[in-house]
Tab-separated table of C-alpha atoms in Angstrom:
chain	number	residue	atom	x	y	z
A	110	MET	CA	7.483	7.217	44.824
A	111	THR	CA	7.598	6.062	41.198
A	112	VAL	CA	4.850	4.396	39.222
A	113	ASN	CA	5.395	2.352	36.087
A	114	LEU	CA	3.075	3.365	33.251
A	115	GLY	CA	2.117	1.801	29.957
A	116	LEU	CA	1.346	-1.721	28.815
A	117	PRO	CA	1.512	-4.562	31.335
A	118	ALA	CA	4.563	-6.808	31.268
A	119	GLU	CA	2.468	-9.942	30.785
A	120	PRO	CA	0.584	-10.559	27.531
A	121	ALA	CA	-3.018	-9.382	27.696
A	122	PRO	CA	-5.495	-12.244	28.123
A	123	ILE	CA	-7.629	-13.308	25.163
A	124	LEU	CA	-10.863	-15.274	25.104
A	125	ALA	CA	-9.651	-18.099	22.877
A	126	PRO	CA	-6.572	-19.045	20.844
A	127	ARG	CA	-6.770	-18.449	17.096
A	128	ARG	CA	-7.751	-21.426	14.985
A	129	THR	CA	-4.904	-22.818	12.943
A	130	THR	CA	-5.024	-21.579	9.364
A	131	ARG	CA	-2.651	-21.703	6.426
A	132	PRO	CA	-0.688	-18.453	6.106
A	133	LEU	CA	-0.561	-16.325	2.982
A	134	MET	CA	0.837	-12.944	2.066
A	135	VAL	CA	-1.162	-10.013	0.735
A	136	GLY	CA	1.679	-7.814	-0.401
A	137	ASN	CA	3.756	-7.286	2.734
A	138	VAL	CA	0.891	-8.121	5.117
A	139	GLY	CA	0.606	-11.645	6.420
A	140	VAL	CA	-2.861	-13.164	6.737
A	141	GLY	CA	-3.611	-16.352	8.633
A	142	GLY	CA	-1.114	-18.544	10.448
A	143	ASP	CA	0.579	-16.638	13.266
A	144	HIS	CA	0.114	-13.259	11.605
A	145	PRO	CA	-1.851	-10.607	13.538
A	146	ILE	CA	-5.470	-10.051	12.553
A	147	SER	CA	-5.495	-7.289	9.961
A	148	VAL	CA	-8.019	-4.517	9.358
A	149	GLN	CA	-9.229	-3.824	5.841
A	150	SER	CA	-11.363	-1.177	4.208
A	151	MET	CA	-12.466	-0.308	0.695
A	152	THR	CA	-12.193	2.964	-1.160
A	153	ASN	CA	-15.450	4.603	-2.194
A	154	THR	CA	-13.872	6.701	-4.937
A	155	LYS	CA	-14.158	5.896	-8.614
A	156	THR	CA	-11.060	3.766	-9.102
A	157	HIS	CA	-10.294	5.375	-12.445
A	158	ASP	CA	-9.956	8.696	-10.576
A	159	ILE	CA	-6.406	7.824	-9.641
A	160	ASN	CA	-5.602	10.928	-7.605
A	161	ALA	CA	-8.762	10.698	-5.512
A	162	THR	CA	-8.249	6.988	-4.928
A	163	LEU	CA	-4.612	7.395	-3.884
A	164	GLN	CA	-5.575	10.274	-1.604
A	165	GLN	CA	-8.146	8.130	0.137
A	166	ILE	CA	-5.666	5.283	0.462
A	167	ALA	CA	-3.236	7.714	2.099
A	168	GLU	CA	-5.948	8.716	4.586
A	169	LEU	CA	-6.710	5.070	5.318
A	170	THR	CA	-3.009	4.423	5.859
A	171	ALA	CA	-2.849	7.225	8.406
A	172	ALA	CA	-5.915	5.800	10.154
A	173	GLY	CA	-4.187	2.440	10.645
A	174	CYS	CA	-5.665	0.393	7.814
A	175	ASP	CA	-3.600	-2.654	6.821
A	176	ILE	CA	-5.077	-3.672	3.455
A	177	VAL	CA	-7.255	-1.743	1.003
A	178	ARG	CA	-9.695	-3.002	-1.612
A	179	VAL	CA	-10.644	-1.085	-4.761
A	180	ALA	CA	-13.582	-1.723	-7.066
A	181	CYS	CA	-12.961	-2.644	-10.689
A	182	PRO	CA	-16.309	-2.651	-12.507
A	183	ARG	CA	-15.162	-1.058	-15.779
A	184	GLN	CA	-12.243	-1.098	-18.186
A	185	GLU	CA	-11.182	2.403	-17.166
A	186	ASP	CA	-10.872	1.146	-13.587
A	187	ALA	CA	-8.757	-1.798	-14.707
A	188	ASP	CA	-6.553	0.599	-16.656
A	189	ALA	CA	-5.894	2.588	-13.467
A	190	LEU	CA	-4.793	-0.424	-11.401
A	191	PRO	CA	-1.078	-0.458	-12.375
A	192	ILE	CA	-0.520	3.084	-11.078
A	193	ILE	CA	-2.637	2.575	-7.967
A	194	ALA	CA	-0.949	-0.717	-7.075
A	195	LYS	CA	2.478	0.843	-7.545
A	196	LYS	CA	1.890	4.061	-5.591
A	197	SER	CA	-0.385	2.806	-2.818
A	198	GLN	CA	1.136	2.663	0.673
A	199	LEU	CA	-1.102	-0.334	1.381
A	200	PRO	CA	-1.438	-3.697	-0.359
A	201	VAL	CA	-4.214	-3.343	-2.936
A	202	ILE	CA	-6.871	-5.988	-3.498
A	203	ALA	CA	-8.824	-5.638	-6.726
A	204	ASP	CA	-12.535	-6.367	-6.259
A	205	ILE	CA	-13.897	-8.148	-9.327
A	206	HIS	CA	-17.516	-8.736	-10.281
A	207	PHE	CA	-19.189	-9.748	-13.529
A	208	GLN	CA	-16.265	-9.700	-15.983
A	209	PRO	CA	-13.520	-12.343	-15.599
A	210	ARG	CA	-11.136	-10.410	-17.834
A	211	TYR	CA	-10.617	-7.882	-15.067
A	212	ILE	CA	-9.178	-10.640	-12.866
A	213	PHE	CA	-6.292	-11.041	-15.282
A	214	ALA	CA	-5.939	-7.270	-15.623
A	215	ALA	CA	-5.600	-6.956	-11.851
A	216	ILE	CA	-2.983	-9.710	-11.724
A	217	ASP	CA	-1.012	-8.115	-14.547
A	218	ALA	CA	-1.293	-4.725	-12.818
A	219	GLY	CA	0.607	-5.999	-9.774
A	220	CYS	CA	-2.254	-5.971	-7.279
A	221	ALA	CA	-1.450	-7.759	-4.035
A	222	ALA	CA	-4.537	-9.989	-4.268
A	223	VAL	CA	-7.796	-10.369	-6.139
A	224	ARG	CA	-11.239	-10.808	-4.638
A	225	VAL	CA	-13.655	-12.729	-6.825
A	226	ASN	CA	-17.385	-13.208	-6.300
A	227	PRO	CA	-18.189	-16.491	-8.062
A	228	GLY	CA	-21.915	-15.899	-7.811
A	229	ASN	CA	-21.936	-13.016	-10.273
A	230	ILE	CA	-18.912	-13.567	-12.535
A	231	LYS	CA	-19.870	-14.922	-15.944
A	232	GLU	CA	-18.902	-18.566	-16.440
A	233	PHE	CA	-16.468	-18.320	-13.546
A	234	ASP	CA	-16.114	-22.040	-12.898
A	235	GLY	CA	-14.914	-22.574	-16.459
A	236	ARG	CA	-12.201	-19.946	-16.022
A	237	VAL	CA	-10.754	-21.213	-12.737
A	238	LYS	CA	-7.865	-23.036	-14.423
A	239	GLU	CA	-6.758	-19.830	-16.168
A	240	VAL	CA	-7.160	-17.756	-13.015
A	241	ALA	CA	-5.249	-20.296	-10.911
A	242	LYS	CA	-2.344	-20.333	-13.363
A	243	ALA	CA	-2.161	-16.548	-13.669
A	244	ALA	CA	-2.361	-15.993	-9.895
A	245	GLY	CA	0.072	-18.820	-9.206
A	246	ASP	CA	2.602	-17.485	-11.703
A	247	ALA	CA	2.312	-14.012	-10.173
A	248	GLY	CA	2.465	-15.339	-6.612
A	249	ILE	CA	-0.667	-13.567	-5.415
A	250	PRO	CA	-3.595	-14.982	-3.418
A	251	ILE	CA	-7.251	-15.118	-4.355
A	252	ARG	CA	-10.062	-14.295	-1.960
A	253	ILE	CA	-13.216	-16.214	-2.722
A	254	GLY	CA	-15.871	-13.798	-1.557
A	255	VAL	CA	-19.292	-15.425	-1.306
A	256	ASN	CA	-22.076	-12.947	-0.611
A	257	GLY	CA	-25.619	-13.608	0.571
A	258	GLY	CA	-26.955	-11.049	-1.892
A	259	SER	CA	-25.322	-12.601	-4.947
A	260	LEU	CA	-25.253	-16.311	-4.260
A	261	ASP	CA	-24.852	-18.710	-7.164
A	262	LYS	CA	-28.291	-19.415	-8.671
A	263	ARG	CA	-27.732	-23.164	-8.458
A	264	LEU	CA	-27.379	-22.948	-4.699
A	265	LEU	CA	-30.332	-20.601	-4.365
A	266	GLU	CA	-32.437	-23.215	-6.119
A	267	LYS	CA	-31.084	-25.946	-3.873
A	268	TYR	CA	-31.497	-24.160	-0.518
A	269	GLY	CA	-34.248	-21.661	-1.322
A	270	LYS	CA	-32.289	-18.739	0.106
A	271	ALA	CA	-28.823	-17.752	1.272
A	272	THR	CA	-28.583	-20.060	4.271
A	273	PRO	CA	-25.316	-20.625	6.168
A	274	GLU	CA	-25.074	-24.041	4.518
A	275	ALA	CA	-25.505	-22.519	1.059
A	276	LEU	CA	-22.797	-19.912	1.667
A	277	VAL	CA	-20.361	-22.527	2.949
A	278	GLU	CA	-21.059	-24.978	0.135
A	279	SER	CA	-20.502	-22.270	-2.461
A	280	ALA	CA	-17.177	-21.198	-0.959
A	281	LEU	CA	-15.801	-24.700	-0.536
A	282	TRP	CA	-16.911	-25.734	-4.020
A	283	GLU	CA	-15.040	-22.859	-5.613
A	284	ALA	CA	-11.981	-23.503	-3.435
A	285	SER	CA	-11.982	-27.143	-4.522
A	286	LEU	CA	-11.860	-26.084	-8.172
A	287	PHE	CA	-8.727	-24.034	-7.494
A	288	GLU	CA	-7.186	-26.890	-5.519
A	289	GLU	CA	-7.773	-29.245	-8.471
A	290	HIS	CA	-5.411	-27.027	-10.435
A	291	GLY	CA	-2.787	-26.958	-7.699
A	292	PHE	CA	-3.644	-23.512	-6.344
A	293	GLY	CA	-4.214	-23.224	-2.601
A	294	ASP	CA	-3.250	-19.629	-1.797
A	295	ILE	CA	-6.847	-18.858	-0.912
A	296	ALA	CA	-8.737	-16.791	1.646
A	297	ILE	CA	-12.499	-17.074	2.034
A	298	SER	CA	-15.344	-14.837	3.133
A	299	VAL	CA	-19.011	-15.838	3.485
A	300	LYS	CA	-20.731	-12.532	4.129
A	301	HIS	CA	-24.371	-11.911	4.902
A	302	SER	CA	-26.295	-8.845	6.048
A	303	ASP	CA	-27.821	-10.773	8.951
A	304	PRO	CA	-25.246	-11.179	11.760
A	305	VAL	CA	-26.726	-14.467	12.995
A	306	THR	CA	-26.604	-16.071	9.544
A	307	MET	CA	-23.105	-14.716	9.055
A	308	VAL	CA	-21.855	-16.111	12.371
A	309	GLN	CA	-23.379	-19.523	11.676
A	310	ALA	CA	-21.780	-19.612	8.236
A	311	TYR	CA	-18.293	-18.790	9.502
A	312	ARG	CA	-18.563	-21.292	12.344
A	313	GLN	CA	-19.498	-24.041	9.895
A	314	LEU	CA	-16.781	-22.978	7.486
A	315	SER	CA	-14.098	-22.937	10.180
A	316	GLU	CA	-14.854	-26.584	10.966
A	317	LYS	CA	-14.433	-27.680	7.359
A	318	CYS	CA	-11.271	-25.976	6.144
A	319	ASP	CA	-8.019	-24.339	7.189
A	320	TYR	CA	-8.208	-21.387	4.811
A	321	PRO	CA	-7.719	-17.970	6.428
A	322	LEU	CA	-11.095	-16.280	6.858
A	323	HIS	CA	-11.997	-12.683	6.094
A	324	LEU	CA	-14.840	-11.565	8.374
A	325	GLY	CA	-17.550	-9.183	7.287
A	326	VAL	CA	-21.218	-8.379	7.762
A	327	THR	CA	-22.107	-7.177	4.305
A	328	GLU	CA	-24.324	-4.110	3.893
A	329	ALA	CA	-24.266	-3.674	7.673
A	330	GLY	CA	-25.915	-0.265	7.432
A	331	PRO	CA	-25.342	3.312	8.642
A	332	ALA	CA	-22.585	4.030	11.141
A	333	PHE	CA	-24.455	3.261	14.374
A	334	GLN	CA	-26.390	0.235	13.143
A	335	GLY	CA	-23.457	-1.156	11.178
A	336	THR	CA	-21.078	-0.748	14.104
A	337	VAL	CA	-23.403	-2.677	16.398
A	338	LYS	CA	-24.004	-5.474	13.878
A	339	SER	CA	-20.330	-5.856	13.072
A	340	SER	CA	-19.237	-5.697	16.700
A	341	VAL	CA	-21.715	-8.372	17.734
A	342	ALA	CA	-20.847	-10.700	14.857
A	343	PHE	CA	-17.079	-10.187	15.000
A	344	GLY	CA	-17.060	-10.505	18.773
A	345	ALA	CA	-18.916	-13.819	18.608
A	346	LEU	CA	-16.431	-15.232	16.094
A	347	LEU	CA	-13.184	-13.692	17.289
A	348	SER	CA	-13.942	-14.794	20.842
A	349	GLN	CA	-13.836	-18.355	19.484
A	350	GLY	CA	-10.593	-17.812	17.591
A	351	ILE	CA	-12.304	-17.515	14.200
A	352	GLY	CA	-11.124	-14.770	11.867
A	353	ASP	CA	-7.826	-13.694	10.327
A	354	THR	CA	-8.691	-10.361	8.740
A	355	ILE	CA	-11.745	-8.115	9.062
A	356	ARG	CA	-13.646	-5.364	7.343
A	357	VAL	CA	-16.406	-3.365	9.003
A	358	SER	CA	-18.813	-2.428	6.200
A	359	LEU	CA	-20.483	0.897	6.989
A	360	SER	CA	-22.496	3.445	5.070
A	361	ALA	CA	-19.925	5.938	6.255
A	362	PRO	CA	-16.473	7.198	5.230
A	363	PRO	CA	-13.961	4.336	4.962
A	364	ILE	CA	-11.852	5.803	7.770
A	365	GLU	CA	-14.727	5.130	10.164
A	366	GLU	CA	-14.622	1.461	9.163
A	367	VAL	CA	-10.975	1.311	10.155
A	368	LYS	CA	-11.589	3.043	13.489
A	369	VAL	CA	-14.350	0.596	14.407
A	370	GLY	CA	-12.388	-2.442	13.259
A	371	ASP	CA	-9.323	-1.338	15.190
A	372	MET	CA	-11.362	-0.760	18.340
A	373	ILE	CA	-13.037	-4.179	18.066
A	374	LEU	CA	-9.638	-5.865	17.975
A	375	GLN	CA	-8.285	-3.715	20.797
A	376	SER	CA	-11.332	-4.451	22.952
A	377	LEU	CA	-10.686	-8.195	22.610
A	378	ASN	CA	-6.942	-7.786	23.261
A	379	LEU	CA	-6.270	-8.970	19.715
A	380	ARG	CA	-4.394	-5.787	18.872
A	381	PRO	CA	-2.201	-3.693	21.195
A	382	ARG	CA	-4.319	-1.133	22.977
A	383	LYS	CA	-3.746	2.498	22.159
A	384	LEU	CA	-5.601	5.379	23.773
A	385	ASP	CA	-8.565	4.021	25.745
A	386	ILE	CA	-10.957	6.557	27.241
A	387	VAL	CA	-13.240	5.313	30.000
A	388	SER	CA	-16.116	7.553	31.044
A	389	CYS	CA	-19.175	7.027	33.203
A	390	PRO	CA	-22.639	7.010	31.579
A	391	SER	CA	-23.827	9.783	33.906
A	392	CYS	CA	-26.718	9.604	36.334
A	393	GLY	CA	-28.359	11.660	39.044
A	394	ARG	CA	-25.193	11.447	41.127
A	395	ALA	CA	-23.092	13.293	38.569
A	396	GLN	CA	-21.737	16.629	39.730
A	397	VAL	CA	-20.354	17.615	36.346
A	398	ASP	CA	-21.576	17.516	32.747
A	399	VAL	CA	-19.985	14.142	31.991
A	400	TYR	CA	-21.143	14.061	28.353
A	401	LYS	CA	-19.512	17.383	27.583
A	402	LEU	CA	-16.373	16.616	29.575
A	403	ALA	CA	-15.868	13.207	27.945
A	404	GLU	CA	-16.374	14.663	24.465
A	405	GLU	CA	-13.917	17.474	25.141
A	406	VAL	CA	-11.272	15.099	26.478
A	407	THR	CA	-11.783	12.695	23.551
A	408	ALA	CA	-11.453	15.510	21.012
A	409	ALA	CA	-8.420	16.999	22.756
A	410	LEU	CA	-6.571	13.666	22.856
A	411	ASP	CA	-7.494	12.641	19.300
A	412	GLY	CA	-4.356	11.530	17.522
A	413	LEU	CA	-2.418	10.630	20.667
A	414	ASP	CA	-0.883	7.282	19.744
A	415	ALA	CA	0.066	5.960	23.162
A	416	PRO	CA	-1.200	2.958	25.172
A	417	LEU	CA	-2.897	5.048	27.846
A	418	ARG	CA	-6.153	4.380	29.681
A	419	VAL	CA	-7.785	7.683	30.578
A	420	ALA	CA	-10.784	7.749	32.938
A	421	VAL	CA	-13.246	10.636	32.922
A	422	MET	CA	-15.584	10.245	35.893
A	423	GLY	CA	-18.324	12.497	37.197
A	424	CYS	CA	-19.021	11.612	40.823
A	425	VAL	CA	-17.566	10.266	44.051
A	426	VAL	CA	-19.183	6.801	43.875
A	427	ASN	CA	-17.245	4.990	41.136
A	428	GLY	CA	-15.155	7.936	40.034
A	429	PRO	CA	-12.135	7.669	42.331
A	430	GLY	CA	-11.875	3.896	41.899
A	431	GLU	CA	-12.058	4.013	38.103
A	432	ALA	CA	-9.672	6.944	37.962
A	433	ARG	CA	-7.179	5.128	40.170
A	434	ASP	CA	-7.271	2.031	37.936
A	435	ALA	CA	-6.434	4.095	34.854
A	436	ASP	CA	-3.047	5.407	33.765
A	437	LEU	CA	-4.525	8.878	33.925
A	438	GLY	CA	-7.891	10.042	35.180
A	439	VAL	CA	-10.111	12.614	36.769
A	440	ALA	CA	-12.821	12.300	39.417
A	441	SER	CA	-14.980	15.407	39.223
A	442	GLY	CA	-17.298	17.073	41.713
A	443	ASN	CA	-18.057	20.283	43.555
A	444	GLY	CA	-16.595	22.430	40.802
A	445	LYS	CA	-13.199	20.771	40.762
A	446	GLY	CA	-11.411	17.650	39.614
A	447	GLN	CA	-8.899	15.355	41.240
A	448	ILE	CA	-6.258	14.328	38.708
A	449	PHE	CA	-4.900	10.816	39.131
A	450	VAL	CA	-1.750	9.330	37.622
A	451	LYS	CA	-1.639	5.561	38.059
A	452	GLY	CA	-3.637	5.517	41.254
A	453	LYS	CA	-2.221	8.604	42.947
A	454	VAL	CA	-3.746	12.059	43.168
A	455	ILE	CA	-1.179	14.441	41.738
A	456	LYS	CA	-3.253	17.611	41.893
A	457	THR	CA	-6.717	19.096	42.244
A	458	VAL	CA	-7.757	21.677	39.676
A	459	PRO	CA	-10.829	23.824	39.013
A	460	GLU	CA	-13.396	22.273	36.708
A	461	SER	CA	-12.491	24.751	33.980
A	462	GLN	CA	-8.915	23.389	33.909
A	463	ILE	CA	-9.668	19.660	33.852
A	464	VAL	CA	-9.355	19.135	30.094
A	465	GLU	CA	-6.232	21.257	29.808
A	466	THR	CA	-4.578	19.412	32.696
A	467	LEU	CA	-5.443	15.952	31.364
A	468	VAL	CA	-4.044	16.854	27.957
A	469	GLU	CA	-0.820	18.154	29.496
A	470	GLU	CA	-0.350	15.032	31.615
A	471	ALA	CA	-1.191	12.689	28.734
A	472	ALA	CA	1.304	14.446	26.462
A	473	ARG	CA	3.972	14.306	29.151
A	474	ILE	CA	3.472	10.599	29.764
A	475	ALA	CA	3.392	9.810	26.036
A	476	GLU	CA	6.598	11.789	25.484
A	477	GLU	CA	8.383	9.953	28.274
A	478	MET	CA	7.215	6.636	26.863
A	479	GLY	CA	8.611	7.597	23.481
A	480	GLU	CA	11.936	8.716	24.883
A	481	SER	CA	12.402	5.598	26.961
A	482	GLY	CA	11.179	3.241	24.256
A	483	GLY	CA	8.698	1.721	26.667
A	484	ALA	CA	6.811	2.373	29.863
A	485	PRO	CA	8.249	5.246	31.905
A	486	GLU	CA	8.472	5.634	35.626
A	487	VAL	CA	6.632	8.789	36.637
A	488	SER	CA	7.233	10.436	39.985
A	489	VAL	CA	4.093	11.291	41.919
A	490	PRO	CA	3.619	12.768	45.405
C-alpha cells in the first residue's frame, strides 16, 4: 500500500484569528496586516565591529531569523550602519537610546527601520517632527519601544511604577505625536520583565489601536527561565490573535532566541511545522534509555528541514500509538525497536541500530518530498 506523508491538505487549526492591524514593511519583510508573524533577534556584537556583526547576522539568517536589530549607542556604531545595512541578508533595525542624532544617522544609512525608546532619549518629544519627516521621506517605519525599565519619568510619577496602564499610555502618547505630523508607519512594543504585566499591557494596547505589535518579555533571563517566561507570555497573547512580530530575549546566543521563537510559532500552528520530535518523558515502564535515545535522534536529525513528525518512544503502553500517529517513529523494548512509517511497521531493528535507521528513513522521506515538490507517497509493507 502507499501512504501519503508530509503536511496535511487542510490548513492547520489555530486558536484565534489574528487581530486586524495596519501593514508595514521592514525592508522586504511585511509586518502586520496579512503578513506572517516574523521572528526577530538582536546581535550581541559591538556594532562597530562590522565583520563580527555581519557574521552573526549570517548565522541568524541560517537559523531562520526574519529581522535583525543592532545596537547603536556610540558614533562609531552609527558610522558602521551604512555597510551593515547594505551587506546584511536580513532587514536591519537600528536600536536607538539616549542620543536622537543617531536616529537620523540610521535613516541616512539605509536601515530598514528604527527602534526608539522615548523614555531615555533626550528631549525626544520635541524631535518627533524631525524624525517623522526624515522617516517619511525615506519610507521606513519607526518602532516605538516602551520598556518597563526605562519608562518616561512623567509616567513613573503618575503611576508610581511601570504598570500596564503606564506602558500603554506612554506608547500611545508617542504614537499620537507622530500622527500629528502625518506619520503613521508605526509598530509598538510595551515590554516588561514580568510576563503577567507584559500580557496585560499588550491586551490593553490591542484594544486601543491598530498598530502592529512587536511582542517581547524584556530581560527574560537565562535560556531556561527566559524560554519559559516568553513561551507563557507569547502563548497567552498569540492564542488571542495578538502579536505581529516577536523576539525572545534570552541571556544566551542570539541563535537560541530564533530557535525558541520559531518553535513557539510552530507549536501554535502560526508557522509551518518543520521537524517535530515527540518523545516520552520516561517512567518505570521504559525498556530503553529514552533520554539518551531522544538526544541522539535529535542531534542526528539536526538541520533536517522537512515537515516530519518523529516519535521516539520507550515502552509498549503509549509507544506504538504515538509512533503510528507520527510520520516516522520507533517503539522500543526488549533490546529492539519497531520502526513505523505513517502508522505501519516497516521493520524491526536491534536497539543499537535505531538511530541509524531513523536517520536513513528521515533522509529518504525528506529527499522524496523535495523531489516531488510536496508530500510523497511511500510504499510500506
